[in-house]
Coordinates of N, CA, C and O in Angstrom, one line a residue:
M18 N 31.1 -22.1 -61.7 CA 29.9 -21.5 -60.6 C 29.8 -20.3 -61.6 O 30.3 -19.5 -61.2
P19 N 27.9 -20.3 -61.1 CA 27.6 -19.0 -61.7 C 27.8 -17.6 -61.1 O 27.6 -17.9 -59.9
A20 N 28.0 -16.5 -61.6 CA 28.1 -15.3 -60.9 C 26.3 -15.3 -60.5 O 25.8 -15.4 -61.0
V21 N 26.8 -14.9 -59.0 CA 25.9 -14.1 -58.3 C 25.1 -12.8 -59.0 O 26.0 -11.9 -58.5
R22 N 23.8 -12.3 -59.2 CA 24.0 -11.3 -59.6 C 22.7 -10.4 -58.9 O 22.6 -9.5 -58.5
F23 N 22.2 -11.4 -57.7 CA 20.8 -10.8 -57.1 C 21.1 -11.8 -55.6 O 21.0 -12.8 -55.8
T24 N 21.1 -11.0 -54.6 CA 21.2 -11.7 -53.1 C 20.2 -11.0 -52.4 O 19.8 -9.9 -52.4
A25 N 19.2 -12.1 -51.8 CA 18.2 -11.5 -50.9 C 18.4 -11.9 -49.2 O 18.8 -13.2 -49.3
L26 N 18.5 -11.2 -48.3 CA 18.8 -11.4 -47.1 C 17.7 -11.1 -46.5 O 16.8 -10.4 -46.6
G27 N 17.4 -12.2 -45.0 CA 16.4 -12.0 -44.3 C 15.6 -13.0 -43.8 O 15.9 -14.0 -43.6
D28 N 14.1 -12.5 -43.8 CA 13.5 -13.4 -43.3 C 12.5 -14.8 -43.9 O 12.5 -14.4 -45.1
S29 N 11.2 -14.8 -43.4 CA 10.5 -15.5 -44.1 C 9.6 -14.9 -45.2 O 9.1 -15.3 -46.0
F30 N 9.5 -13.8 -45.2 CA 9.0 -12.6 -46.4 C 10.2 -12.5 -47.5 O 9.6 -13.0 -48.5
V31 N 11.1 -12.9 -47.2 CA 12.1 -13.0 -48.2 C 12.3 -14.4 -48.8 O 12.2 -15.0 -49.8
E32 N 12.1 -15.5 -47.6 CA 12.0 -16.9 -48.2 C 10.7 -17.2 -49.1 O 10.9 -17.9 -49.7
G33 N 9.6 -16.7 -48.9 CA 8.8 -16.3 -49.7 C 7.5 -17.2 -49.0 O 6.7 -17.4 -50.0
R34 N 7.5 -17.4 -47.6 CA 6.0 -18.0 -47.4 C 4.8 -17.2 -47.6 O 5.0 -15.8 -48.0
G35 N 4.0 -18.2 -48.3 CA 2.3 -17.2 -48.4 C 2.4 -17.7 -50.0 O 1.2 -17.0 -50.2
D36 N 3.4 -17.4 -50.6 CA 3.4 -17.6 -52.0 C 3.7 -19.1 -52.5 O 5.0 -19.3 -52.9
V37 N 3.0 -19.9 -52.6 CA 3.1 -21.6 -52.7 C 3.3 -22.1 -54.3 O 1.7 -21.7 -54.9
A38 N 4.0 -22.7 -54.5 CA 4.0 -23.3 -55.9 C 3.0 -24.7 -56.1 O 2.6 -24.9 -54.8
A39 N 3.0 -25.0 -57.0 CA 2.0 -26.7 -57.0 C 3.1 -27.6 -56.3 O 2.1 -28.6 -55.5
D40 N 3.9 -27.4 -56.1 CA 4.9 -28.7 -55.5 C 5.4 -28.4 -54.0 O 5.8 -29.2 -53.4
G41 N 4.5 -27.3 -53.8 CA 4.9 -26.9 -52.3 C 6.3 -26.1 -51.9 O 6.3 -25.6 -50.8
S42 N 6.4 -25.8 -52.9 CA 7.8 -24.7 -52.7 C 7.7 -23.3 -52.7 O 6.4 -23.2 -53.2
Y43 N 8.1 -22.8 -52.2 CA 8.2 -21.2 -52.2 C 8.2 -20.2 -53.4 O 9.2 -20.7 -54.1
I44 N 7.6 -19.8 -54.0 CA 8.0 -19.0 -55.0 C 8.4 -17.4 -54.8 O 9.8 -17.2 -54.6
G45 N 7.8 -16.5 -54.0 CA 8.0 -15.1 -53.3 C 8.5 -14.6 -54.0 O 8.6 -14.6 -55.4
W46 N 8.4 -13.1 -53.6 CA 8.8 -11.8 -54.3 C 10.1 -12.0 -55.2 O 10.3 -11.5 -56.0
A47 N 11.3 -12.6 -54.3 CA 12.8 -12.5 -54.5 C 12.6 -13.3 -55.5 O 13.3 -12.6 -56.9
S48 N 12.3 -14.1 -56.1 CA 12.2 -15.3 -57.6 C 11.5 -14.3 -58.8 O 11.6 -14.1 -59.7
R49 N 10.3 -13.3 -58.2 CA 9.6 -12.8 -58.9 C 10.3 -11.8 -59.3 O 10.3 -11.3 -60.8
F50 N 11.1 -10.8 -58.4 CA 11.8 -9.6 -58.7 C 12.8 -10.0 -59.8 O 13.1 -9.4 -60.8
A51 N 13.6 -11.0 -59.7 CA 14.5 -11.8 -60.4 C 14.2 -12.1 -61.5 O 14.6 -11.3 -62.9
R52 N 12.9 -12.2 -62.2 CA 12.4 -12.5 -63.4 C 12.3 -11.4 -64.1 O 12.5 -11.0 -65.2
R53 N 11.7 -10.4 -63.4 CA 11.5 -9.1 -64.2 C 12.5 -8.4 -64.2 O 12.8 -7.5 -65.3
M54 N 13.9 -8.5 -63.7 CA 15.3 -8.3 -63.7 C 16.0 -8.5 -64.8 O 17.2 -8.3 -64.9
G55 N 15.6 -9.7 -65.4 CA 16.1 -10.6 -66.1 C 17.2 -11.1 -65.4 O 18.5 -11.5 -66.0
V56 N 17.4 -11.5 -64.3 CA 18.2 -12.4 -63.5 C 17.8 -13.9 -63.6 O 16.6 -14.3 -63.2
A57 N 18.5 -14.8 -64.1 CA 18.6 -16.4 -64.0 C 18.3 -16.6 -62.7 O 18.9 -16.2 -61.8
T58 N 17.6 -18.0 -62.7 CA 17.6 -18.4 -61.3 C 18.6 -18.6 -61.0 O 19.1 -18.6 -59.9
R59 N 19.7 -19.6 -61.7 CA 21.1 -19.8 -61.3 C 21.9 -18.7 -60.8 O 22.7 -19.1 -60.0
E60 N 21.6 -17.5 -61.0 CA 22.4 -16.3 -60.1 C 21.5 -15.5 -59.3 O 22.3 -14.8 -59.3
V61 N 20.6 -16.2 -58.7 CA 19.9 -15.8 -57.5 C 20.3 -16.5 -56.4 O 20.3 -17.8 -56.4
R62 N 20.3 -16.0 -55.5 CA 20.8 -16.3 -53.8 C 20.2 -16.1 -53.1 O 20.1 -14.7 -52.7
N63 N 19.2 -16.9 -52.5 CA 18.1 -16.4 -51.8 C 18.6 -17.0 -50.3 O 18.3 -18.1 -50.1
L64 N 19.0 -16.2 -48.9 CA 19.1 -16.6 -47.9 C 18.4 -16.4 -47.0 O 18.4 -16.6 -45.7
G65 N 17.3 -16.0 -47.2 CA 16.0 -15.8 -46.3 C 15.9 -17.1 -45.8 O 15.4 -18.2 -46.1
A66 N 15.0 -16.8 -44.4 CA 14.9 -17.9 -43.5 C 13.8 -17.9 -42.5 O 13.9 -16.5 -41.9
Y67 N 13.1 -18.7 -42.0 CA 11.8 -18.9 -41.4 C 12.1 -18.0 -40.4 O 13.5 -18.7 -39.3
Q68 N 11.6 -17.2 -39.4 CA 12.0 -16.8 -37.9 C 13.1 -16.1 -37.6 O 13.8 -15.6 -36.6
T69 N 13.5 -15.4 -38.8 CA 15.3 -14.9 -38.8 C 15.3 -13.6 -38.4 O 14.1 -13.2 -38.5
T70 N 16.0 -13.0 -37.1 CA 16.0 -11.6 -36.8 C 17.1 -11.0 -37.3 O 18.0 -11.6 -38.2
T71 N 17.2 -9.8 -36.9 CA 18.1 -8.8 -37.5 C 19.3 -9.5 -37.0 O 20.5 -9.4 -37.8
Q72 N 19.5 -10.1 -35.6 CA 20.9 -10.3 -35.3 C 21.0 -11.2 -35.9 O 22.5 -12.0 -36.1
Q73 N 20.3 -12.5 -36.5 CA 20.9 -13.9 -37.3 C 21.1 -13.5 -38.7 O 22.1 -14.0 -38.9
V74 N 20.4 -12.1 -39.2 CA 21.0 -12.1 -40.6 C 22.7 -11.3 -40.1 O 23.4 -11.8 -40.9
V75 N 22.7 -10.7 -39.2 CA 24.2 -10.0 -38.6 C 25.2 -11.3 -38.6 O 26.6 -11.4 -39.3
D76 N 24.6 -12.4 -38.1 CA 25.3 -13.4 -38.0 C 25.8 -14.3 -38.6 O 26.8 -15.4 -38.8
Q77 N 24.4 -14.6 -39.1 CA 24.6 -16.0 -40.2 C 24.6 -15.6 -41.9 O 25.2 -16.5 -42.7
Q78 N 24.0 -14.6 -42.3 CA 23.8 -14.0 -43.5 C 24.9 -13.1 -44.4 O 25.0 -13.2 -45.6
L79 N 25.3 -12.0 -43.3 CA 26.3 -11.0 -43.8 C 27.4 -11.5 -44.6 O 28.0 -11.0 -45.5
R80 N 27.9 -12.3 -43.7 CA 29.4 -13.1 -44.6 C 29.4 -13.6 -45.7 O 30.0 -13.1 -46.7
P81 N 28.3 -14.9 -46.2 CA 28.3 -15.0 -47.6 C 27.6 -14.4 -48.2 O 28.3 -14.1 -49.7
A82 N 27.0 -13.1 -47.6 CA 26.5 -12.2 -48.6 C 27.7 -11.3 -49.2 O 27.7 -10.7 -50.1
L83 N 28.5 -11.0 -48.6 CA 29.7 -10.4 -48.6 C 30.9 -10.6 -49.1 O 31.7 -10.3 -50.0
A84 N 30.8 -12.4 -49.2 CA 32.0 -13.1 -49.7 C 32.0 -13.1 -51.1 O 32.7 -13.1 -52.2
R85 N 30.7 -13.2 -52.0 CA 30.7 -13.0 -53.3 C 29.2 -12.1 -53.5 O 28.2 -12.1 -53.8
K86 N 29.8 -10.7 -53.1 CA 28.7 -9.8 -53.3 C 28.4 -9.4 -54.6 O 28.9 -9.5 -55.4
S87 N 26.8 -9.5 -54.7 CA 26.4 -9.3 -55.9 C 26.0 -7.7 -56.5 O 25.9 -7.1 -55.6
P88 N 25.7 -7.5 -57.5 CA 25.3 -6.2 -58.0 C 24.0 -5.3 -57.3 O 23.8 -4.2 -57.2
L89 N 23.0 -6.5 -57.1 CA 21.7 -6.3 -56.5 C 21.5 -7.2 -55.2 O 21.6 -7.9 -55.2
I90 N 21.3 -6.1 -54.1 CA 21.0 -7.2 -52.6 C 19.6 -6.6 -52.3 O 19.6 -5.3 -52.3
G91 N 19.0 -7.6 -51.9 CA 17.5 -6.9 -51.4 C 17.3 -7.5 -49.8 O 18.2 -8.6 -49.5
V92 N 17.2 -7.0 -48.8 CA 17.1 -7.1 -47.3 C 15.8 -6.5 -47.0 O 15.2 -5.8 -46.9
V93 N 15.1 -7.4 -46.4 CA 13.7 -7.2 -45.5 C 14.1 -8.2 -44.4 O 13.8 -9.3 -44.4
V94 N 13.8 -7.6 -43.0 CA 14.2 -8.4 -42.0 C 13.9 -7.1 -40.7 O 13.7 -6.3 -41.0
G95 N 13.2 -8.1 -39.5 CA 12.8 -6.7 -38.3 C 11.8 -7.3 -37.9 O 11.5 -7.0 -36.5
V96 N 10.7 -7.8 -38.7 CA 9.6 -7.8 -37.6 C 9.2 -9.0 -36.7 O 9.1 -8.7 -35.8
N97 N 10.6 -10.0 -37.0 CA 10.4 -11.1 -35.9 C 11.6 -10.5 -34.7 O 10.7 -10.6 -33.3
D98 N 11.7 -9.2 -34.6 CA 12.5 -8.9 -33.8 C 11.1 -7.7 -32.9 O 11.4 -8.0 -31.8
L99 N 10.4 -7.2 -33.7 CA 9.3 -6.5 -33.4 C 8.3 -6.9 -32.5 O 7.5 -6.9 -31.7
V100 N 7.9 -8.2 -33.3 CA 6.9 -9.0 -32.1 C 7.3 -10.0 -31.2 O 6.7 -10.7 -30.5
A101 N 8.7 -10.5 -31.3 CA 8.9 -11.7 -30.2 C 10.1 -11.7 -29.6 O 10.6 -11.9 -28.6
D102 N 11.4 -10.4 -30.1 CA 12.7 -10.8 -29.9 C 13.0 -9.1 -29.4 O 14.1 -8.6 -30.1
Y103 N 12.1 -8.5 -28.8 CA 12.6 -7.0 -29.3 C 13.3 -6.2 -28.0 O 13.4 -6.3 -27.0
D104 N 14.2 -5.8 -28.6 CA 15.0 -4.9 -27.9 C 15.6 -3.6 -29.0 O 16.1 -3.8 -29.6
P105 N 14.9 -2.5 -28.6 CA 15.3 -1.4 -29.9 C 16.6 -0.9 -29.8 O 17.0 -0.8 -30.8
D106 N 17.7 -1.4 -28.9 CA 18.8 -0.4 -29.3 C 19.7 -2.1 -29.7 O 20.2 -1.5 -30.8
R107 N 19.4 -3.0 -29.8 CA 20.1 -4.2 -30.9 C 19.5 -3.8 -31.8 O 20.0 -4.2 -32.9
F108 N 18.2 -3.9 -31.9 CA 17.3 -3.6 -33.4 C 18.1 -2.5 -34.3 O 18.6 -2.6 -35.4
A109 N 18.2 -1.3 -33.6 CA 19.2 0.2 -34.6 C 20.5 -0.2 -34.6 O 20.5 0.1 -35.7
R110 N 21.2 -1.4 -34.1 CA 22.1 -1.3 -34.2 C 22.6 -2.3 -35.2 O 23.5 -2.1 -36.3
N111 N 21.8 -3.2 -35.4 CA 21.7 -4.4 -36.2 C 21.5 -3.8 -37.5 O 22.1 -4.4 -38.6
I112 N 20.3 -2.8 -37.7 CA 19.7 -2.2 -38.8 C 21.1 -1.5 -39.3 O 21.3 -1.7 -40.6
D113 N 21.5 -1.1 -38.7 CA 22.9 -0.2 -39.0 C 23.6 -0.8 -39.4 O 24.4 -0.8 -40.8
T114 N 24.3 -1.7 -39.0 CA 25.2 -2.9 -39.4 C 25.2 -3.0 -40.3 O 25.8 -3.2 -41.6
I115 N 23.9 -4.1 -40.9 CA 23.5 -4.7 -42.2 C 23.7 -3.7 -43.3 O 24.2 -4.0 -44.5
F116 N 23.1 -2.4 -43.2 CA 23.0 -2.0 -44.8 C 24.3 -0.8 -44.5 O 24.9 -0.6 -45.7
R117 N 25.2 -0.4 -43.7 CA 26.4 -0.1 -43.6 C 27.5 -1.2 -44.4 O 28.1 -0.7 -45.3
S118 N 27.1 -2.4 -43.9 CA 27.9 -3.4 -44.8 C 27.8 -3.6 -45.7 O 28.8 -3.8 -46.9
L119 N 26.5 -3.7 -46.7 CA 26.2 -4.0 -47.7 C 26.4 -2.7 -48.9 O 26.6 -3.2 -50.1
A120 N 26.3 -1.4 -48.3 CA 26.6 -0.7 -48.9 C 27.8 -0.1 -49.8 O 29.0 -0.9 -49.7
G121 N 27.9 0.2 -51.1 CA 29.1 0.3 -51.8 C 28.8 0.8 -53.2 O 27.9 0.8 -53.8
L122 N 29.5 1.5 -54.1 CA 29.0 2.0 -55.3 C 28.8 0.8 -56.3 O 28.5 1.1 -57.4
D123 N 29.5 -0.5 -55.9 CA 29.5 -1.3 -56.8 C 28.1 -1.9 -56.8 O 27.8 -3.0 -57.3
T124 N 27.2 -1.6 -55.7 CA 26.1 -2.4 -55.7 C 24.6 -1.4 -55.3 O 24.7 -0.8 -54.6
T125 N 23.7 -2.1 -55.5 CA 22.1 -1.6 -55.2 C 21.5 -2.3 -54.4 O 21.6 -3.6 -54.5
V126 N 21.2 -1.5 -53.3 CA 21.0 -2.2 -52.1 C 19.6 -1.7 -51.8 O 19.4 -0.4 -51.7
F127 N 18.3 -2.6 -51.7 CA 17.2 -2.2 -51.4 C 16.5 -2.8 -50.3 O 17.0 -3.7 -49.5
T128 N 15.6 -2.3 -49.5 CA 14.5 -2.6 -49.0 C 13.2 -2.1 -48.6 O 12.8 -1.0 -49.2
A129 N 12.3 -2.5 -47.7 CA 11.0 -1.8 -47.5 C 10.5 -1.6 -46.2 O 11.4 -2.2 -45.2
S130 N 9.9 -0.6 -45.9 CA 9.5 -0.6 -44.6 C 8.6 -1.1 -44.0 O 7.9 -2.3 -44.7
Y131 N 7.9 -1.3 -42.7 CA 7.2 -2.4 -41.9 C 5.8 -1.7 -42.1 O 5.3 -1.0 -41.4
P132 N 5.3 -2.7 -42.8 CA 3.4 -2.2 -42.8 C 2.9 -2.4 -41.5 O 3.2 -2.9 -40.8
D133 N 1.4 -2.3 -41.8 CA 1.1 -2.0 -40.4 C 0.7 -3.9 -40.3 O -0.9 -4.1 -39.9
I134 N 1.4 -4.4 -40.0 CA 0.9 -5.6 -39.8 C 0.0 -6.1 -38.7 O -0.6 -6.9 -38.3
P135 N 0.4 -5.4 -37.3 CA -0.4 -5.4 -35.8 C -1.8 -5.1 -36.3 O -2.9 -5.5 -35.9
A136 N -2.6 -4.8 -37.5 CA -3.6 -4.5 -37.8 C -4.3 -5.7 -38.6 O -5.6 -6.2 -38.2
N137 N -3.3 -6.5 -38.7 CA -3.9 -7.8 -39.1 C -3.8 -8.8 -38.0 O -4.4 -10.2 -38.4
L138 N -3.4 -8.7 -37.1 CA -3.3 -9.9 -36.3 C -4.4 -9.7 -34.8 O -5.1 -8.8 -34.7
P139 N -5.1 -10.7 -34.2 CA -6.0 -10.8 -33.4 C -5.7 -10.8 -31.8 O -5.2 -11.8 -31.7
L140 N -5.4 -8.9 -31.7 CA -4.7 -8.9 -30.5 C -5.6 -7.8 -29.7 O -6.5 -7.4 -30.3
P141 N -5.5 -7.7 -28.4 CA -6.1 -7.0 -27.5 C -5.5 -5.5 -27.9 O -4.5 -5.5 -28.2
E142 N -6.5 -4.6 -27.9 CA -6.1 -3.3 -28.5 C -5.0 -2.6 -27.8 O -4.0 -2.1 -28.7
E143 N -5.0 -2.8 -26.7 CA -3.4 -2.5 -25.6 C -2.2 -3.0 -26.5 O -1.3 -2.2 -26.7
F144 N -2.2 -4.3 -26.8 CA -1.0 -4.9 -27.0 C -1.0 -4.1 -28.8 O 0.2 -4.2 -29.2
R145 N -2.1 -4.2 -29.7 CA -1.9 -3.8 -30.6 C -1.1 -2.5 -30.6 O -0.3 -1.8 -32.0
G146 N -1.6 -1.6 -30.3 CA -0.7 -0.1 -30.0 C 0.6 0.1 -29.4 O 1.2 0.4 -30.0
L147 N 1.0 -1.2 -28.4 CA 2.2 -1.3 -28.4 C 3.1 -2.0 -29.7 O 4.2 -1.3 -29.5
L148 N 3.0 -2.7 -30.3 CA 3.2 -3.0 -31.5 C 3.4 -2.2 -32.8 O 4.3 -2.1 -32.9
R149 N 2.6 -1.4 -32.6 CA 2.2 -0.4 -33.6 C 3.4 0.8 -33.2 O 3.9 1.3 -33.8
A150 N 3.7 1.2 -32.0 CA 4.3 2.0 -31.4 C 5.9 1.3 -32.0 O 7.0 2.2 -32.4
R151 N 6.1 -0.2 -31.9 CA 7.8 -0.4 -32.0 C 7.6 -0.6 -33.4 O 8.7 0.0 -34.1
F152 N 6.6 -0.9 -34.6 CA 6.8 -0.7 -35.7 C 6.9 0.8 -36.4 O 7.5 1.1 -37.2
T153 N 6.5 1.5 -35.6 CA 6.8 3.4 -36.1 C 8.0 3.5 -35.5 O 8.7 4.4 -36.5
F154 N 8.9 3.0 -34.5 CA 10.3 3.3 -34.1 C 11.0 2.7 -35.5 O 12.0 3.2 -35.7
A155 N 10.8 1.1 -35.7 CA 11.7 0.4 -36.5 C 11.6 1.3 -38.0 O 12.7 1.4 -38.6
N156 N 10.5 1.7 -38.6 CA 10.3 2.7 -39.7 C 11.3 3.8 -39.5 O 11.9 4.6 -40.7
T157 N 11.5 4.6 -38.7 CA 12.4 5.5 -38.1 C 13.5 5.3 -38.5 O 14.4 6.2 -39.2
V158 N 14.2 4.6 -37.4 CA 15.1 3.7 -38.0 C 15.4 3.6 -39.5 O 16.8 3.9 -39.5
L159 N 14.9 2.6 -39.9 CA 15.0 2.3 -41.1 C 15.5 3.2 -42.3 O 16.3 3.6 -42.7
R160 N 14.5 4.0 -42.2 CA 14.6 5.7 -43.1 C 15.8 6.0 -42.4 O 16.2 6.5 -43.6
E161 N 16.2 6.4 -41.6 CA 17.7 6.7 -41.2 C 18.8 6.3 -41.7 O 19.5 6.9 -42.2
V162 N 18.5 5.1 -41.3 CA 19.7 4.2 -42.0 C 19.7 4.4 -43.4 O 20.8 4.4 -44.2
C163 N 18.9 4.2 -44.2 CA 18.5 4.1 -45.5 C 18.9 5.6 -46.2 O 19.9 5.4 -47.3
D164 N 18.7 6.6 -45.7 CA 19.1 7.7 -46.0 C 20.8 8.1 -45.9 O 21.3 8.6 -46.9
A165 N 21.2 7.3 -44.9 CA 22.5 7.6 -44.5 C 23.6 6.7 -45.4 O 24.7 6.9 -45.6
T166 N 23.0 5.3 -45.8 CA 24.0 4.4 -46.6 C 23.4 4.5 -47.9 O 24.4 3.8 -48.9
G167 N 22.3 5.5 -48.7 CA 22.2 5.4 -49.8 C 21.1 4.2 -50.2 O 21.2 3.7 -51.6
T168 N 20.6 3.4 -49.4 CA 19.8 2.1 -49.7 C 18.4 2.5 -50.2 O 17.7 3.7 -49.7
L169 N 18.3 1.9 -51.2 CA 16.6 2.2 -51.8 C 15.4 1.6 -51.1 O 15.7 0.8 -50.2
H170 N 14.8 2.4 -50.5 CA 13.7 2.3 -49.7 C 12.3 2.5 -50.3 O 12.0 3.6 -50.7
L171 N 11.6 1.2 -50.2 CA 10.3 1.1 -50.7 C 9.3 1.6 -50.1 O 9.2 0.4 -48.7
D172 N 8.5 2.3 -49.5 CA 7.9 2.7 -48.3 C 6.3 2.3 -48.8 O 5.3 2.9 -48.9
I173 N 6.3 0.7 -48.0 CA 4.8 0.1 -48.6 C 3.8 0.6 -47.1 O 3.0 0.4 -47.2
A174 N 4.4 1.0 -46.1 CA 3.6 1.2 -44.9 C 3.1 2.4 -45.0 O 1.9 2.5 -44.7
A175 N 3.4 3.5 -46.2 CA 2.3 4.6 -46.4 C 1.7 4.5 -47.6 O 1.0 5.4 -48.3
R176 N 1.7 3.2 -48.5 CA 0.9 2.9 -49.8 C -0.4 2.6 -49.0 O -0.6 1.4 -48.6
E177 N -1.4 3.0 -49.9 CA -2.6 2.6 -49.7 C -3.3 1.1 -49.9 O -4.0 0.0 -49.5
D178 N -2.3 0.4 -51.0 CA -2.5 -0.9 -51.5 C -2.7 -2.1 -50.5 O -2.6 -2.9 -50.7
W179 N -1.4 -1.5 -49.5 CA -0.6 -2.5 -48.4 C -1.7 -2.4 -47.5 O -1.7 -3.3 -46.4
A180 N -2.7 -1.5 -47.3 CA -3.2 -1.5 -46.1 C -4.8 -2.5 -46.2 O -5.2 -3.0 -47.4
G181 N -5.0 -3.0 -45.3 CA -6.2 -4.1 -45.5 C -5.7 -5.4 -45.4 O -4.2 -5.7 -45.0
R182 N -6.5 -6.6 -45.5 CA -6.2 -8.0 -45.3 C -6.0 -8.2 -47.0 O -5.7 -9.5 -47.2
R183 N -6.0 -7.6 -48.2 CA -6.5 -7.9 -49.2 C -5.1 -9.1 -49.6 O -4.9 -9.8 -50.6
L184 N -3.9 -8.3 -49.6 CA -2.4 -8.8 -49.9 C -2.0 -9.7 -48.7 O -0.7 -10.5 -49.2
W185 N -2.9 -10.2 -47.8 CA -1.9 -10.9 -46.7 C -2.6 -12.1 -46.6 O -3.4 -12.4 -46.8
S186 N -1.7 -13.3 -46.0 CA -2.3 -14.8 -46.0 C -2.9 -14.5 -44.8 O -3.0 -13.5 -43.7
P187 N -3.8 -15.7 -44.4 CA -4.6 -15.8 -43.2 C -3.9 -15.5 -42.3 O -4.5 -15.1 -41.1
D188 N -2.4 -15.8 -41.8 CA -2.1 -16.0 -40.7 C -1.5 -14.5 -40.1 O -1.1 -13.7 -39.5
G189 N -1.9 -13.2 -41.5 CA -1.8 -11.7 -41.0 C -0.3 -11.2 -41.2 O -0.2 -10.1 -41.1
L190 N 0.8 -12.5 -41.0 CA 2.1 -12.0 -41.2 C 2.8 -12.2 -42.5 O 3.8 -11.2 -42.4
H191 N 2.4 -13.1 -43.2 CA 3.0 -13.2 -44.4 C 1.9 -12.8 -46.0 O 1.0 -13.1 -45.6
P192 N 2.9 -12.1 -47.0 CA 2.0 -11.7 -47.9 C 1.5 -13.0 -48.8 O 2.2 -13.9 -48.3
N193 N 0.5 -13.1 -49.5 CA 0.0 -14.2 -50.3 C 0.8 -13.9 -51.7 O 1.4 -12.8 -51.6
A194 N 0.0 -14.8 -52.5 CA 0.8 -15.0 -53.8 C 0.6 -13.2 -54.4 O 1.7 -13.0 -54.8
E195 N -0.6 -12.7 -54.0 CA -0.7 -11.5 -54.9 C -0.1 -10.5 -54.4 O 0.9 -9.5 -54.9
G196 N 0.3 -10.4 -52.6 CA 1.5 -9.7 -52.2 C 2.6 -9.6 -52.8 O 3.3 -8.7 -53.0
H197 N 3.1 -10.7 -52.9 CA 4.8 -11.3 -53.2 C 4.7 -10.4 -54.6 O 5.8 -9.9 -55.0
R198 N 3.5 -10.7 -55.6 CA 3.5 -10.3 -56.8 C 3.8 -8.7 -57.0 O 4.7 -8.3 -57.3
L199 N 3.0 -7.9 -56.2 CA 3.0 -6.6 -56.0 C 4.0 -6.1 -55.6 O 4.9 -5.3 -55.9
F200 N 4.8 -6.6 -54.4 CA 5.9 -6.4 -53.9 C 7.1 -6.6 -54.9 O 8.3 -5.6 -55.0
A201 N 7.4 -7.7 -55.7 CA 8.5 -7.7 -56.8 C 8.2 -6.3 -57.5 O 9.2 -5.9 -58.3
E202 N 7.0 -6.3 -58.4 CA 6.8 -5.3 -59.1 C 6.9 -3.9 -58.8 O 7.8 -3.0 -59.5
Q203 N 6.7 -3.7 -57.4 CA 7.0 -2.1 -56.7 C 8.2 -2.0 -56.9 O 9.3 -0.8 -56.9
M204 N 9.1 -3.0 -56.2 CA 10.0 -2.8 -56.1 C 11.4 -2.9 -57.5 O 12.1 -1.9 -57.4
A205 N 10.9 -3.9 -58.4 CA 11.6 -3.6 -59.4 C 11.2 -2.3 -60.2 O 12.4 -1.7 -60.7
D206 N 10.3 -1.5 -60.0 CA 10.0 -0.2 -60.6 C 10.8 1.0 -59.9 O 11.7 1.3 -60.5
L207 N 11.2 0.5 -58.6 CA 11.8 1.3 -57.4 C 13.3 1.5 -58.1 O 14.1 2.4 -58.4
V208 N 13.9 0.2 -58.4 CA 15.5 0.1 -58.9 C 15.7 0.6 -60.1 O 16.6 0.8 -60.7
E209 N 14.5 0.1 -61.0 CA 14.7 0.6 -62.5 C 14.5 1.8 -62.7 O 15.8 2.6 -63.0
R210 N 13.8 2.8 -61.7 CA 13.7 3.9 -61.8 C 15.2 4.5 -60.9 O 15.7 5.9 -61.6
A211 N 15.8 4.0 -60.2 CA 16.9 4.3 -59.8 C 17.5 4.3 -60.1 O 18.8 5.3 -60.5
S212 N 17.9 3.2 -61.3 CA 19.4 2.9 -62.1 C 19.1 3.9 -63.5 O 19.8 4.5 -63.9
W213 N 18.0 4.4 -64.1 CA 18.3 5.4 -64.3 C 18.6 6.4 -64.6 O 19.3 7.4 -65.3
L214 N 18.1 7.0 -63.3 CA 18.7 8.4 -62.7 C 20.0 8.3 -62.4 O 20.6 9.2 -63.0
T215 N 20.3 7.3 -62.1 CA 22.0 7.1 -62.3 C 22.4 7.0 -63.3 O 23.9 7.9 -63.7
A216 N 21.9 6.3 -64.3 CA 23.0 6.4 -65.6 C 22.6 7.5 -66.4 O 23.6 8.4 -66.9
A217 N 21.4 8.6 -65.9 CA 21.1 10.0 -66.8 C 22.4 10.9 -65.8 O 22.6 11.7 -66.4

């Protein structure tokens, strides 16, 4: 059984929806990131699944991720909590559990902030404002947990290139192929920069 060098946990963003290969399978940022980092396909474990919430990552994905812990771990999850199953206390508790469980000197853990997805959706302005407040709260929680656990944090919510619809699929929820490609590149840049600083 080959060693697992990169594990990805999370929802359909991790699964790769929006970035479809000719055979109908998903490519996604995780496989693009792995190639950039020199990780072979057989050494990648992608646990991402459609409609996954933070609770499902805690209940279903953490154990296999920890059982064969890899040196690189990426986590992107939470949007389904924010748009469909919202409980702020549970969200904050789960985010803390996920990143504290994965943290360690033997592992580089990374994640990304929640971009302005509400701007992409055809919503009444009142509900859009409500969702944006949830996303703001979620980004505050995530930033605090990342700071506390040493998790690398790519703040795509603050990046101009992630504003607007250019990088998003028609559903407004999933990046398109260009979005997955850019995310993989930006995350690889962050991880490589952090590795260089640690080595230095």
